[in-house]
Amino acid sequence: MSSDRDGVYVGDNAAEDDDDWSDAPDYTPPSWYVQSDPAAAPAGAPAAAPADAPAAAEPAPAPAPTTAPVPAPAAEAGPAPAPAPAPVQVQPPVPAPAPAVEPVQAPAPVAPAPVVQA
């Protein structure tokens, strides 16, 4: 079958063709693919309803200590640490001045040899 537009095939949309897919299960994307953060929803899109989560139970109070805490033995005082010496700033060595270079006189130009014709 062809349409009034050249090169475009228009197939029939018979009802019996739809029956082939009627027993297919509905597609459900995996949980990692579903967007669940309402803040990440695009503007204008309705935010997904939050899932009902059970209320978090309050943490149990810490048990009261049955004995008094034992203080740690006092450490013997040793000599006070010596103060750290001030860092010494080392100046980079100053390079020696370069020796003066005497100008070199270029040799006098040599005149070309005359061309001898035979």
PDB file of C-alpha atoms in Angstrom:
ATOM      1  CA  MET A   1       0.000   0.000   0.000  1.00  0.00           C
ATOM      2  CA  SER A   2       1.303   3.481  -0.709  1.00  0.00           C
ATOM      3  CA  SER A   3       0.257   6.947   0.258  1.00  0.00           C
ATOM      4  CA  ASP A   4      -0.183  10.118  -1.672  1.00  0.00           C
ATOM      5  CA  ARG A   5       3.403  10.977  -0.656  1.00  0.00           C
ATOM      6  CA  ASP A   6       5.949   9.211  -2.793  1.00  0.00           C
ATOM      7  CA  GLY A   7       8.280   6.792  -1.058  1.00  0.00           C
ATOM      8  CA  VAL A   8       6.331   6.615   2.202  1.00  0.00           C
ATOM      9  CA  TYR A   9       4.737   3.328   3.181  1.00  0.00           C
ATOM     10  CA  VAL A  10       1.671   3.499   5.342  1.00  0.00           C
ATOM     11  CA  GLY A  11       0.919   0.156   6.891  1.00  0.00           C
ATOM     12  CA  ASP A  12      -2.507  -0.870   7.993  1.00  0.00           C
ATOM     13  CA  ASN A  13      -3.335  -0.515  11.651  1.00  0.00           C
ATOM     14  CA  ALA A  14      -5.527  -3.542  11.966  1.00  0.00           C
ATOM     15  CA  ALA A  15      -6.970  -4.412  15.356  1.00  0.00           C
ATOM     16  CA  GLU A  16      -5.703  -7.986  15.123  1.00  0.00           C
ATOM     17  CA  ASP A  17      -2.102  -6.711  15.140  1.00  0.00           C
ATOM     18  CA  ASP A  18      -2.656  -5.118  18.548  1.00  0.00           C
ATOM     19  CA  ASP A  19      -3.530  -8.489  20.059  1.00  0.00           C
ATOM     20  CA  ASP A  20       0.049  -9.663  19.597  1.00  0.00           C
ATOM     21  CA  TRP A  21       1.232  -7.312  22.339  1.00  0.00           C
ATOM     22  CA  SER A  22      -1.729  -7.408  24.672  1.00  0.00           C
ATOM     23  CA  ASP A  23      -0.248 -10.179  26.817  1.00  0.00           C
ATOM     24  CA  ALA A  24       3.092  -8.385  27.277  1.00  0.00           C
ATOM     25  CA  PRO A  25       3.679  -7.113  30.827  1.00  0.00           C
ATOM     26  CA  ASP A  26       3.712  -3.394  31.443  1.00  0.00           C
ATOM     27  CA  TYR A  27       7.223  -1.974  31.434  1.00  0.00           C
ATOM     28  CA  THR A  28       8.538  -0.902  34.804  1.00  0.00           C
ATOM     29  CA  PRO A  29      11.926   0.812  34.809  1.00  0.00           C
ATOM     30  CA  PRO A  30      14.482  -0.389  37.366  1.00  0.00           C
ATOM     31  CA  SER A  31      14.594   1.405  40.706  1.00  0.00           C
ATOM     32  CA  TRP A  32      17.991   2.952  40.016  1.00  0.00           C
ATOM     33  CA  TYR A  33      16.575   4.545  36.868  1.00  0.00           C
ATOM     34  CA  VAL A  34      13.519   6.112  38.485  1.00  0.00           C
ATOM     35  CA  GLN A  35      13.971   9.681  39.657  1.00  0.00           C
ATOM     36  CA  SER A  36      13.033   9.864  43.318  1.00  0.00           C
ATOM     37  CA  ASP A  37      14.571  13.197  44.384  1.00  0.00           C
ATOM     38  CA  PRO A  38      11.826  15.845  44.159  1.00  0.00           C
ATOM     39  CA  ALA A  39      14.429  18.625  44.018  1.00  0.00           C
ATOM     40  CA  ALA A  40      15.898  17.095  40.875  1.00  0.00           C
ATOM     41  CA  ALA A  41      12.554  17.121  39.052  1.00  0.00           C
ATOM     42  CA  PRO A  42      12.486  19.463  36.061  1.00  0.00           C
ATOM     43  CA  ALA A  43      10.635  22.728  36.479  1.00  0.00           C
ATOM     44  CA  GLY A  44       6.934  22.379  35.882  1.00  0.00           C
ATOM     45  CA  ALA A  45       6.949  18.641  36.505  1.00  0.00           C
ATOM     46  CA  PRO A  46       5.000  17.453  39.523  1.00  0.00           C
ATOM     47  CA  ALA A  47       7.227  16.179  42.300  1.00  0.00           C
ATOM     48  CA  ALA A  48       6.933  12.504  43.084  1.00  0.00           C
ATOM     49  CA  ALA A  49       5.079  11.735  46.282  1.00  0.00           C
ATOM     50  CA  PRO A  50       7.512  10.696  49.023  1.00  0.00           C
ATOM     51  CA  ALA A  51       7.331   7.087  50.048  1.00  0.00           C
ATOM     52  CA  ASP A  52       5.816   6.466  53.449  1.00  0.00           C
ATOM     53  CA  ALA A  53       8.716   5.667  55.741  1.00  0.00           C
ATOM     54  CA  PRO A  54       8.319   4.409  59.288  1.00  0.00           C
ATOM     55  CA  ALA A  55       9.093   7.010  61.930  1.00  0.00           C
ATOM     56  CA  ALA A  56      12.641   6.775  63.207  1.00  0.00           C
ATOM     57  CA  ALA A  57      12.784   5.482  66.751  1.00  0.00           C
ATOM     58  CA  GLU A  58      14.557   7.603  69.327  1.00  0.00           C
ATOM     59  CA  PRO A  59      17.957   6.235  70.276  1.00  0.00           C
ATOM     60  CA  ALA A  60      18.140   4.513  73.637  1.00  0.00           C
ATOM     61  CA  PRO A  61      19.724   6.597  76.395  1.00  0.00           C
ATOM     62  CA  ALA A  62      23.278   5.690  77.346  1.00  0.00           C
ATOM     63  CA  PRO A  63      23.473   3.490  80.441  1.00  0.00           C
ATOM     64  CA  ALA A  64      24.551   5.265  83.610  1.00  0.00           C
ATOM     65  CA  PRO A  65      28.104   4.443  84.731  1.00  0.00           C
ATOM     66  CA  THR A  66      28.173   2.007  87.630  1.00  0.00           C
ATOM     67  CA  THR A  67      31.600   3.033  88.908  1.00  0.00           C
ATOM     68  CA  ALA A  68      33.333   6.365  89.202  1.00  0.00           C
ATOM     69  CA  PRO A  69      35.838   7.062  86.451  1.00  0.00           C
ATOM     70  CA  VAL A  70      39.435   6.437  87.455  1.00  0.00           C
ATOM     71  CA  PRO A  71      41.725   9.397  86.741  1.00  0.00           C
ATOM     72  CA  ALA A  72      44.787   8.655  84.666  1.00  0.00           C
ATOM     73  CA  PRO A  73      48.093   8.744  86.553  1.00  0.00           C
ATOM     74  CA  ALA A  74      49.821  12.096  86.357  1.00  0.00           C
ATOM     75  CA  ALA A  75      52.755  12.099  83.991  1.00  0.00           C
ATOM     76  CA  GLU A  76      56.104  13.147  85.392  1.00  0.00           C
ATOM     77  CA  ALA A  77      57.057  16.600  84.238  1.00  0.00           C
ATOM     78  CA  GLY A  78      60.234  16.503  82.198  1.00  0.00           C
ATOM     79  CA  PRO A  79      62.431  19.368  81.118  1.00  0.00           C
ATOM     80  CA  ALA A  80      60.756  21.945  78.942  1.00  0.00           C
ATOM     81  CA  PRO A  81      61.493  21.477  75.265  1.00  0.00           C
ATOM     82  CA  ALA A  82      64.148  23.777  73.851  1.00  0.00           C
ATOM     83  CA  PRO A  83      62.793  26.523  71.638  1.00  0.00           C
ATOM     84  CA  ALA A  84      63.267  25.859  67.971  1.00  0.00           C
ATOM     85  CA  PRO A  85      66.042  27.960  66.456  1.00  0.00           C
ATOM     86  CA  ALA A  86      65.004  30.621  63.998  1.00  0.00           C
ATOM     87  CA  PRO A  87      65.455  29.446  60.424  1.00  0.00           C
ATOM     88  CA  VAL A  88      68.553  30.797  58.763  1.00  0.00           C
ATOM     89  CA  GLN A  89      67.865  32.477  55.480  1.00  0.00           C
ATOM     90  CA  VAL A  90      70.543  31.594  52.978  1.00  0.00           C
ATOM     91  CA  GLN A  91      71.138  34.119  50.249  1.00  0.00           C
ATOM     92  CA  PRO A  92      71.767  32.664  46.810  1.00  0.00           C
ATOM     93  CA  PRO A  93      75.339  33.177  45.607  1.00  0.00           C
ATOM     94  CA  VAL A  94      75.877  36.207  43.439  1.00  0.00           C
ATOM     95  CA  PRO A  95      77.384  35.203  40.095  1.00  0.00           C
ATOM     96  CA  ALA A  96      80.748  36.707  39.227  1.00  0.00           C
ATOM     97  CA  PRO A  97      80.578  39.416  36.590  1.00  0.00           C
ATOM     98  CA  ALA A  98      81.285  38.181  33.084  1.00  0.00           C
ATOM     99  CA  PRO A  99      84.695  39.201  31.699  1.00  0.00           C
ATOM    100  CA  ALA A 100      84.622  42.019  29.197  1.00  0.00           C
ATOM    101  CA  VAL A 101      84.812  40.809  25.606  1.00  0.00           C
ATOM    102  CA  GLU A 102      86.993  42.816  23.265  1.00  0.00           C
ATOM    103  CA  PRO A 103      85.326  43.576  19.950  1.00  0.00           C
ATOM    104  CA  VAL A 104      86.739  41.578  17.061  1.00  0.00           C
ATOM    105  CA  GLN A 105      87.542  43.453  13.861  1.00  0.00           C
ATOM    106  CA  ALA A 106      86.167  41.743  10.790  1.00  0.00           C
ATOM    107  CA  PRO A 107      88.754  41.081   8.054  1.00  0.00           C
ATOM    108  CA  ALA A 108      88.756  43.447   5.102  1.00  0.00           C
ATOM    109  CA  PRO A 109      86.586  42.296   2.225  1.00  0.00           C
ATOM    110  CA  VAL A 110      88.439  40.631  -0.636  1.00  0.00           C
ATOM    111  CA  ALA A 111      87.739  41.899  -4.131  1.00  0.00           C
ATOM    112  CA  PRO A 112      86.509  39.212  -6.495  1.00  0.00           C
ATOM    113  CA  ALA A 113      89.000  37.939  -9.054  1.00  0.00           C
ATOM    114  CA  PRO A 114      88.524  39.381 -12.535  1.00  0.00           C
ATOM    115  CA  VAL A 115      86.860  37.064 -15.025  1.00  0.00           C
ATOM    116  CA  VAL A 116      89.268  36.013 -17.786  1.00  0.00           C
ATOM    117  CA  GLN A 117      87.677  35.210 -21.111  1.00  0.00           C
ATOM    118  CA  ALA A 118      89.549  32.883 -23.381  1.00  0.00           C
TER     119      ALA A 118
END
